[in-house]
Coordinates of C-alpha atoms in Angstrom, one line a residue:
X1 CA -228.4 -85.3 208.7
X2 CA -227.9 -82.0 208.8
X3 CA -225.3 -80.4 211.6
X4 CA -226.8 -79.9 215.2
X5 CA -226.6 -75.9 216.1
X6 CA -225.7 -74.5 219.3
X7 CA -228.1 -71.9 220.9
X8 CA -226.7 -69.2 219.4
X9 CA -225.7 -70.7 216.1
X10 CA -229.3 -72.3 216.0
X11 CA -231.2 -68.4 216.9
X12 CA -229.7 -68.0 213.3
X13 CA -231.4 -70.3 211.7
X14 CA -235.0 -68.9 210.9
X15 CA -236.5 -72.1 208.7
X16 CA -236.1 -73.9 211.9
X17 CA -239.2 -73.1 214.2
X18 CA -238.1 -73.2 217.9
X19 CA -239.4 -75.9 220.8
X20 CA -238.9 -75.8 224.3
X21 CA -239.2 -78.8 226.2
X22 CA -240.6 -78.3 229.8
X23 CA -239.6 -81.1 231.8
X24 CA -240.1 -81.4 235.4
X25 CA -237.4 -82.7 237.4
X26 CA -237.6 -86.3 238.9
X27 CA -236.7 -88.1 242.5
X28 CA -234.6 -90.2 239.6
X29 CA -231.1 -89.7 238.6
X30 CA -229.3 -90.4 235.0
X31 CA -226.1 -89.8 234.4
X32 CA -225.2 -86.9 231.6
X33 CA -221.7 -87.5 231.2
X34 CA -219.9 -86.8 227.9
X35 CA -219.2 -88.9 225.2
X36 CA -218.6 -88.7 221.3
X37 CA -222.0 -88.0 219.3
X38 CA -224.2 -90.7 219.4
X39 CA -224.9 -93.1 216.5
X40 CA -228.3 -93.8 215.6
X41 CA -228.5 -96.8 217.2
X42 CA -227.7 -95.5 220.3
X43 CA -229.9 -92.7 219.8
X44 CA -232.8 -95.5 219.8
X45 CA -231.5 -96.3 223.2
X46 CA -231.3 -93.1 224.8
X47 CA -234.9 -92.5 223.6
X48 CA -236.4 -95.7 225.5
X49 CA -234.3 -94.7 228.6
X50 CA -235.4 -91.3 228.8
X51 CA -238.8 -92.4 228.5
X52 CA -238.1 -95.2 231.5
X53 CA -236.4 -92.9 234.0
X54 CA -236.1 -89.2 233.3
X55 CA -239.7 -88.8 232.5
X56 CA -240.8 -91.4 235.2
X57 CA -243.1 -93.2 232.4
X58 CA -242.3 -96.4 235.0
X59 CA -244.0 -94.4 238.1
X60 CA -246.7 -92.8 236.4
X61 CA -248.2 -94.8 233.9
X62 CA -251.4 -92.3 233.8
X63 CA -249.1 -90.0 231.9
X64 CA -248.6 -92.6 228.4
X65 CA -250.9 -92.0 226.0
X66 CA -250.4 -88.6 224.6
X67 CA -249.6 -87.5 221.0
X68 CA -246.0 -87.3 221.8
X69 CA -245.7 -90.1 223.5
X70 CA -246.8 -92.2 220.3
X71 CA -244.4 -91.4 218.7
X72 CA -241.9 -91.2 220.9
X73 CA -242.6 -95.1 221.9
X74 CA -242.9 -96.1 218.5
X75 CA -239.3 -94.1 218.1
X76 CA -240.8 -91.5 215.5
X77 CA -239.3 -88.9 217.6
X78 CA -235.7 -88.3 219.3
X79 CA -234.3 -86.7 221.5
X80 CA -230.5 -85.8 221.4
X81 CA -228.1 -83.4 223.4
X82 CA -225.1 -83.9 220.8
X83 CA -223.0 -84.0 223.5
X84 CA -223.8 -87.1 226.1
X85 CA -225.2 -89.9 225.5
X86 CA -227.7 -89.8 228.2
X87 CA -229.7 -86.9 228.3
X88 CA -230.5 -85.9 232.6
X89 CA -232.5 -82.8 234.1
X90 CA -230.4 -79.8 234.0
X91 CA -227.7 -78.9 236.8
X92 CA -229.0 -77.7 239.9
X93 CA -227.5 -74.2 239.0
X94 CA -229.3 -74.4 235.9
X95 CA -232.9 -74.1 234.8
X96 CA -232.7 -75.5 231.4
X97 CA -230.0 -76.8 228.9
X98 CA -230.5 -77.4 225.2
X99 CA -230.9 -80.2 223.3
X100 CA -231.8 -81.2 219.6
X101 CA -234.9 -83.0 218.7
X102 CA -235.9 -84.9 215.6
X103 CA -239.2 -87.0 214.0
X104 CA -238.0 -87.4 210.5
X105 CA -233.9 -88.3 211.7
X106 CA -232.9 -85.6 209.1
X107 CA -233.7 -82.1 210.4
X108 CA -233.1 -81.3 214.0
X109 CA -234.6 -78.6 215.8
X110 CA -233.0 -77.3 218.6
X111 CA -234.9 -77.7 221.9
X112 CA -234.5 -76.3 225.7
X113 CA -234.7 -78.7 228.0
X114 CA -236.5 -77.0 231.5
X115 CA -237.5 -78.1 235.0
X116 CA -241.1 -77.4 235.1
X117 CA -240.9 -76.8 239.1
X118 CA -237.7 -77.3 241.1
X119 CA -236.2 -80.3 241.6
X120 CA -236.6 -79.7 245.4
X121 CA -240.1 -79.2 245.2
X122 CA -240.7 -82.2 242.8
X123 CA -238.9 -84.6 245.4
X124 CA -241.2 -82.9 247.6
X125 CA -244.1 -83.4 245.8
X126 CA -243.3 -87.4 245.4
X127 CA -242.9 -87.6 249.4
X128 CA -246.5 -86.0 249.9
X129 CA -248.2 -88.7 247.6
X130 CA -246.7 -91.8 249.4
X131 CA -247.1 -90.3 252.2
X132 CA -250.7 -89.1 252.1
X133 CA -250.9 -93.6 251.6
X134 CA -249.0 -93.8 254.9
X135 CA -246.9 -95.7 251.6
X136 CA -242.7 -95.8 252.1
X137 CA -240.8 -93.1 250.5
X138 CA -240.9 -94.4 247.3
X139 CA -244.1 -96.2 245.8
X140 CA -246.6 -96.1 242.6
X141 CA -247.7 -92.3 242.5
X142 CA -250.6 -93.5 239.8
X143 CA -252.1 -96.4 242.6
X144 CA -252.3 -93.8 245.1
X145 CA -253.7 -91.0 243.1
X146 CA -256.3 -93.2 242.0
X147 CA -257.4 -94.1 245.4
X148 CA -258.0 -90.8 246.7
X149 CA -261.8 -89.1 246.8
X150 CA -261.2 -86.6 244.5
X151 CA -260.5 -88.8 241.5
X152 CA -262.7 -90.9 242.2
X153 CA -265.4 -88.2 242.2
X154 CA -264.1 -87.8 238.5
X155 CA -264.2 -91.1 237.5
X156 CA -268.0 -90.5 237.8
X157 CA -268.6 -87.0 236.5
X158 CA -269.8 -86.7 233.2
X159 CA -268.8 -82.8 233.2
X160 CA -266.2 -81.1 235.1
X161 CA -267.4 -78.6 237.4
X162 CA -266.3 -76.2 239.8
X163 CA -266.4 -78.9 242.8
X164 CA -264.0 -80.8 241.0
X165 CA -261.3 -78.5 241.2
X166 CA -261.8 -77.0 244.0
X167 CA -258.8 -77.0 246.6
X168 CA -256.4 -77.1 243.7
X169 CA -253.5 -74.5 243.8
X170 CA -253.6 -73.0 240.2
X171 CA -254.2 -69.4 240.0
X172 CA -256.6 -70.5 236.5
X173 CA -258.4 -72.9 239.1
X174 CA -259.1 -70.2 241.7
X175 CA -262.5 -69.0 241.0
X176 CA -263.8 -71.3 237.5
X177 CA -266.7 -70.7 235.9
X178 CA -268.4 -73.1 234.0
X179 CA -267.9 -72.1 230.7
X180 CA -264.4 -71.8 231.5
X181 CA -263.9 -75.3 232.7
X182 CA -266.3 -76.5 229.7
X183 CA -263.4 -75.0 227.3
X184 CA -261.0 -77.0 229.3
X185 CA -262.3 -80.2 228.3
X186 CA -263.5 -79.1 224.7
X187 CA -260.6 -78.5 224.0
X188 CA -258.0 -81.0 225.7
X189 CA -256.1 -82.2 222.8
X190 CA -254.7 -85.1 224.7
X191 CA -257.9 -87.5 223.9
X192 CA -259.5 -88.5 221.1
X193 CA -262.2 -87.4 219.8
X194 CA -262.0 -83.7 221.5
X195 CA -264.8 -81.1 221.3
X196 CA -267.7 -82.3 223.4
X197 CA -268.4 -80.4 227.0
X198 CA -269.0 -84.0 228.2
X199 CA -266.3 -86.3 229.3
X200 CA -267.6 -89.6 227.8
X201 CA -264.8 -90.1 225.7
X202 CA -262.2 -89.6 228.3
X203 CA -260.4 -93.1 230.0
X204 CA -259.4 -93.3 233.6
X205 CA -255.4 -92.6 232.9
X206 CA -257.0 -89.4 230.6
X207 CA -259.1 -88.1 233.5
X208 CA -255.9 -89.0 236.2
X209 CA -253.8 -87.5 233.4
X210 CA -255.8 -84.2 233.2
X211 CA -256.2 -83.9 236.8
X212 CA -252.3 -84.6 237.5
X213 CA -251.3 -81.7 234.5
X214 CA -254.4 -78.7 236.3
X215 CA -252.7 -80.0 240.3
X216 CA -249.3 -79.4 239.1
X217 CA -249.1 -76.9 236.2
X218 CA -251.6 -75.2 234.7
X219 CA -249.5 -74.2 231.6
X220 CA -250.0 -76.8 229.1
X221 CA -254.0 -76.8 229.4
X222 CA -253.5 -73.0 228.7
X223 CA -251.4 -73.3 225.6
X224 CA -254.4 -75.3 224.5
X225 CA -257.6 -73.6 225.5
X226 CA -256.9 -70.3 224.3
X227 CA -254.3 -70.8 221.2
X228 CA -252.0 -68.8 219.4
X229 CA -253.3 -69.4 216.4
X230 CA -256.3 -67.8 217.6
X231 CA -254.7 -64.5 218.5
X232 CA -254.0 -65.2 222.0
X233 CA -250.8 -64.4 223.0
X234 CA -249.3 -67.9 223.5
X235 CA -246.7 -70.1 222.4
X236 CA -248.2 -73.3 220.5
X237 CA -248.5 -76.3 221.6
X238 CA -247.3 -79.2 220.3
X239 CA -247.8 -82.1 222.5
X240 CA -247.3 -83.9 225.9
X241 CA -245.8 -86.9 227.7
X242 CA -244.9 -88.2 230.7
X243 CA -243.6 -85.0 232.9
X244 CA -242.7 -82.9 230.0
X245 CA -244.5 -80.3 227.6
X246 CA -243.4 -79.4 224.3
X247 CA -244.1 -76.2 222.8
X248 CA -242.9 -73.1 220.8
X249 CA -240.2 -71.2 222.6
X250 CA -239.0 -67.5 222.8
X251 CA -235.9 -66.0 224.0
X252 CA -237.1 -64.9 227.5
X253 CA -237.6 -61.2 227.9
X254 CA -234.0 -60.3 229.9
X255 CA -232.0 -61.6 227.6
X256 CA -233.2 -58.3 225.7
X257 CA -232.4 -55.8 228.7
X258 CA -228.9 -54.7 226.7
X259 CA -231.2 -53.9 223.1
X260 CA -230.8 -50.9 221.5
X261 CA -233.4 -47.9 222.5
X262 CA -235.4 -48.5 219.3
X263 CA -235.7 -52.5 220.1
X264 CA -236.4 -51.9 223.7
X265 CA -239.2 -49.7 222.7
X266 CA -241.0 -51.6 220.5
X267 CA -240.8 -54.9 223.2
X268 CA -242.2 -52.5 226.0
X269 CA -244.7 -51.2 223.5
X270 CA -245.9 -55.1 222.8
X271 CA -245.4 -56.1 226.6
X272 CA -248.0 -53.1 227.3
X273 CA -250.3 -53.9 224.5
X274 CA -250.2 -58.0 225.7
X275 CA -251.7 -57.0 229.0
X276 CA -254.4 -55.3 227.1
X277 CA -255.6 -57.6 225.3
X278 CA -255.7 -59.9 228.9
X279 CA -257.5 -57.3 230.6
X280 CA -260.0 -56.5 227.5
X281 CA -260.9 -59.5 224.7
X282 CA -263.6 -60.7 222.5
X283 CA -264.1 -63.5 224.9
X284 CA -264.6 -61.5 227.9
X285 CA -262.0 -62.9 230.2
X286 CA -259.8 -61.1 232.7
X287 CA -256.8 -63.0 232.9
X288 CA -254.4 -61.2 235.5
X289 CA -250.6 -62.0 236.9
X290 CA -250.1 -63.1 240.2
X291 CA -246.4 -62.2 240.4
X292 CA -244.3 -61.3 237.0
X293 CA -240.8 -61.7 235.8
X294 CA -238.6 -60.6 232.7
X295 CA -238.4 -64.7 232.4
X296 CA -242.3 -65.1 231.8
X297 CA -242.0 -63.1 228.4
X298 CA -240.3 -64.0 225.5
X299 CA -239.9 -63.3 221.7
X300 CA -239.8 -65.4 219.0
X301 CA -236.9 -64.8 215.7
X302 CA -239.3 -62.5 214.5
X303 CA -239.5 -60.0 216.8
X304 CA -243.0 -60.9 218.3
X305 CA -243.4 -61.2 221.8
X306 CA -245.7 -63.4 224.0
X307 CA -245.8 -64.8 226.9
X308 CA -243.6 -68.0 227.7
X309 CA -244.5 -69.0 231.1
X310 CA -248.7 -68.8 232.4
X311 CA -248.0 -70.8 235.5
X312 CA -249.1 -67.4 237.3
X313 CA -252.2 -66.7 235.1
X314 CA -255.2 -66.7 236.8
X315 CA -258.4 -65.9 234.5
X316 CA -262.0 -64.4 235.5
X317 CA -265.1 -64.8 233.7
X318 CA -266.5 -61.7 233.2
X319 CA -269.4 -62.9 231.0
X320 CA -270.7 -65.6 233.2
X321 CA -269.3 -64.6 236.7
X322 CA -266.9 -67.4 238.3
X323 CA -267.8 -69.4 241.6
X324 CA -265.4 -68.0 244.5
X325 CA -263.4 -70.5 245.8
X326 CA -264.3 -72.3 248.8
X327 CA -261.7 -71.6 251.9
X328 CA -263.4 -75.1 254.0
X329 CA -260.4 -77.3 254.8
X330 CA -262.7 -80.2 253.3
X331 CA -261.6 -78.7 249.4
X332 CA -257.9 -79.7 250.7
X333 CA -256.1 -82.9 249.8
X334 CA -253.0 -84.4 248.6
X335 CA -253.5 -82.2 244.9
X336 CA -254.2 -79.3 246.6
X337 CA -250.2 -79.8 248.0
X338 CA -248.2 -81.2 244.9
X339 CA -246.1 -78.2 244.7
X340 CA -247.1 -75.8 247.3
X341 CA -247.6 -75.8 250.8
X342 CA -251.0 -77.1 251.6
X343 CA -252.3 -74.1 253.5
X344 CA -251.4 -71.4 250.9
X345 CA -254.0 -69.5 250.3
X346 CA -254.8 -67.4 247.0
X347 CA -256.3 -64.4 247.3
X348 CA -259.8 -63.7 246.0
X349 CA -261.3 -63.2 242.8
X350 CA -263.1 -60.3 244.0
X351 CA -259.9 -58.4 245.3
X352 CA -258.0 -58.7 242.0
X353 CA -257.9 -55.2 240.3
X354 CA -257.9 -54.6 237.4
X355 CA -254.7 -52.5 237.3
X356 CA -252.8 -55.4 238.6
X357 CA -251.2 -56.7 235.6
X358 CA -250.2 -53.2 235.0
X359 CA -248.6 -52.4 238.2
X360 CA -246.7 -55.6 238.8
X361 CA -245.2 -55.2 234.9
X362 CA -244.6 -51.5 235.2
X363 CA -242.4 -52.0 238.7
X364 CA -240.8 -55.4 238.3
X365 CA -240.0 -55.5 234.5
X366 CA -240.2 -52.6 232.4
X367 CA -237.7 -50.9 234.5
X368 CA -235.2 -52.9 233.5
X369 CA -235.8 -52.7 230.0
X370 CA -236.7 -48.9 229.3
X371 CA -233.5 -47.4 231.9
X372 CA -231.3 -45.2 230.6
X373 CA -232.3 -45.9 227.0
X374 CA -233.5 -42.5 225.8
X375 CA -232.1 -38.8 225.6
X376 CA -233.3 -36.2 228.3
X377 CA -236.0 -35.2 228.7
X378 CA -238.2 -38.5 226.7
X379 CA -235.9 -40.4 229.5
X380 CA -237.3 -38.5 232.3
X381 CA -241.3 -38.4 230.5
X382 CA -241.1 -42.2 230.6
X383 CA -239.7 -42.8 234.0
X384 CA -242.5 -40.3 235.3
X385 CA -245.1 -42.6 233.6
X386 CA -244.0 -45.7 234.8
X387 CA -243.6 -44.3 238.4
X388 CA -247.2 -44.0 237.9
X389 CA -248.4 -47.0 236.3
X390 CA -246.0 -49.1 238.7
X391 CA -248.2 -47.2 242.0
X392 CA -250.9 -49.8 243.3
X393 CA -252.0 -46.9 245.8
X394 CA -253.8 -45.4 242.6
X395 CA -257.2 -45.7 241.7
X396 CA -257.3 -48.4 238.5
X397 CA -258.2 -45.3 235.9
X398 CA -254.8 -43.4 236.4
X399 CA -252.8 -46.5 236.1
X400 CA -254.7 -47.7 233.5
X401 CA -253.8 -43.8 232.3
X402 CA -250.4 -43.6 232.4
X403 CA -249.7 -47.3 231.0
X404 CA -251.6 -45.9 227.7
X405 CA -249.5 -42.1 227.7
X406 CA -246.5 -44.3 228.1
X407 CA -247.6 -46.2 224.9
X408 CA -248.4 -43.1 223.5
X409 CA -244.4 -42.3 224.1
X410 CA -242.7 -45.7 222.9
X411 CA -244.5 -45.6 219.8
X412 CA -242.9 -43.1 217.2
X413 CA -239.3 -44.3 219.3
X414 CA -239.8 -47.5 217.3
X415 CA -238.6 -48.2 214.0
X416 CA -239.1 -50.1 210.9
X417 CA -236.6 -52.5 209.9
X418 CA -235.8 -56.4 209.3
X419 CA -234.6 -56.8 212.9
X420 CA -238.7 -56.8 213.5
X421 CA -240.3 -59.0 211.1
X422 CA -243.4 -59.6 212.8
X423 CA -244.3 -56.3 211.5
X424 CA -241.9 -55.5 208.5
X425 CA -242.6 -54.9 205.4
X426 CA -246.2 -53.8 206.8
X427 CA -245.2 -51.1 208.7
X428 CA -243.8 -49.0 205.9
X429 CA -246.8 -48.9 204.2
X430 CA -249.4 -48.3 207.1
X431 CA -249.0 -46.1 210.8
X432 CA -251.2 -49.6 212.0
X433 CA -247.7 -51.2 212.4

């Protein structure tokens, strides 16, 4: 077995591609307390508990099924902090923790193991659902989402349609168009059999299951619908099970704040070319921010940077026009309030501009990451841009303007070096990179 790598150690090690594990935190509690590294028997064990208690497999049995969780049942997979025997969500100080993980029990991968909403809101979230069944405080979270008029409005469609998530609280779900929700299902990876429009092939627990995943967290069915592989700027997806995705990770976007001028140049110049290519691509969809932070952009060993969090991506079809969401109180119900208050209220398609990616990036995180970096007077030319780009009082063609002059700037201050692989040799040989 070869030697389990600390974060830092394991940032090292390029032939081992990252994962992060996004797990949302449970109303359960397991104990994390340390011990000597675990043999492999007890590894085995660890494995089935996590699967009983921290992922709450036992409360929502809706949620077995998946790729991952195939293997992980059949114990092709581990899991493994290298330092207790039980593995637990991370402190309540903490947002995630790392961890090793394993399906061939000779190379281990390190892993980050991340709430995928606070543990406040998920006990919240588990209060709402027994509660909605005038149920105790604890009860079978499948039985009563299975009961309730929306699902079982989907256990009859044959195609999921705009009245089918309607109500829902996801930013992607705010406005859907019909081609939009038709690559949903096409492309669920979670069923066999993917790649129809229709949802004959889905079961019950894979309609609950897909229902559940757009209610609480949009991220996942993003990660699949519009893949890395296919240019988008997205970690990859690697499969699901119980509360927890697993995917590609980065290094999120502040840990970079201290780089070195030429470094911090090249990740504003990609940061400003990723909202680009959301606000202008081949597939004519606006996908825009509702809030930003450093934490929602990462970059993998290579220097490329993506984005690591799409929880706040919302996306409008441009090509077929989307279906503004209804505001009747009817829409609302106990998935419209699984982690957010059940009267909040997204704003409308129509008012989104189309500077708002721009503005909310220039103000909230590029700050951060260009200030101070450069000599007088390129310092000053840059701070000038961004004061404009970062100004939502301007009309969308002068942000839009200065976000391109400030590209225009951070381009020559880059350089071409190792340190940015994604790029390197290429970049020696043609101005492109």
């Amino acid at each position: 077995m070869e030697p389990r790598l600390g974060p830092k150690a394991a940032a090292l090690h390029l032939g081992w591609p990252f994962l992060l594990l996004w797990v949302s935190g449970l109303s359960c509690s397991v104990s994390s307390s340390a011990s000597p590294s675990p043999s492999p028997v007890s590894r085995v064990r660890t494995s089935y508990n996590l699967g009983r208690t921290f992922l709450g497999l036992d409360k929502c049995n809706a949620c077995i099924g998946t790729s991952i969780c195939k293997k992980f049942f059949k114990e092709e997979i581990r899991f493994d902090n290298g330092l207790a025997l039980n593995l637990g969500p991370p402190p309540d100080n903490l947002p995630s923790y790392s961890a090793n993980y394993s399906d061939d029990f000779k190379t281990w991968r390190p892993v980050e193991i991340s709430r995928l909403v606070s543990k406040q809101q998920n006990k919240i979230s588990d209060r709402r659902i027994c509660a909605s069944a005038a149920a105790p405080k604890t009860c079978s979270i499948e039985r009563v989402l299975r009961k309730t008029g929306r699902f079982q409005k989907w256990l009859q469609a044959k195609r999921l349609t705009p009245d089918l998530v309607r109500g829902l609280s996801s930013p992607l779900l705010r406005c859907p168009s019909q081609r939009l929700l038709d690559r949903v299902v096409r492309r669920y990876a979670e069923v066999a059999d993917a790649g129809s429009i229709f949802m004959d092939h889905f079961t019950d627990r894979d309609k609950l299951r897909l229902l559940y995943t757009l209610a609480v967290n949009t991220h996942p069915v993003l990660l699949q619908i519009f893949p890395g592989a296919e240019g988008w700027p997205l970690p990859k997806y690697l499969g699901s099970c119980g509360r927890f995705l697993v995917s590609t990770s980065t290094s999120p976007l502040q840990e970079f704040y201290d780089a070195p001028p030429d470094q911090a140049a090249d990740l504003a110049y990609q940061l400003l070319g990723v909202l680009e290519s959301l606000r202008s691509n081949d597939l004519n969809y606006f996908f825009y921010f509702t809030h930003v932070d450093a934490g929602m952009f990462g970059i993998f060993n290579n220097g490329h940077l993506f984005i690591r969090d799409t929880s706040a991506l919302g996306v409008i079809d441009r090509q077929e026009g989307s279906q503004a969401a209804s505001r009747a109180g009817d829409d609302k119900d106990i998935f419209s309030c699984l982690v957010s208050g059940c009267q909040t209220e997204l704003p409308s398609c129509d008012t989104i501009p189309e500077k708002q990616n721009l503005v909310l990036v220039c103000s909230q995180v590029l700050p951060l990451l260009l200030q101070a970096k450069f000599p007088s007077p390129m310092q000053e030319e840059i701070d000038a841009e961004l004061t404009r780009c970062a100004d939502r009082t301007r009309p969308d063609p002068e942000v839009l303007g200065a976000a391109s002059r400030l590209k225009d700037i951070l381009r020559p201050l880059r350089t071409c070096d190792p340190r940015f692989a994604y790029r390197y040799p290429d970049c020696k040989y043609n101005d492109k990179f």
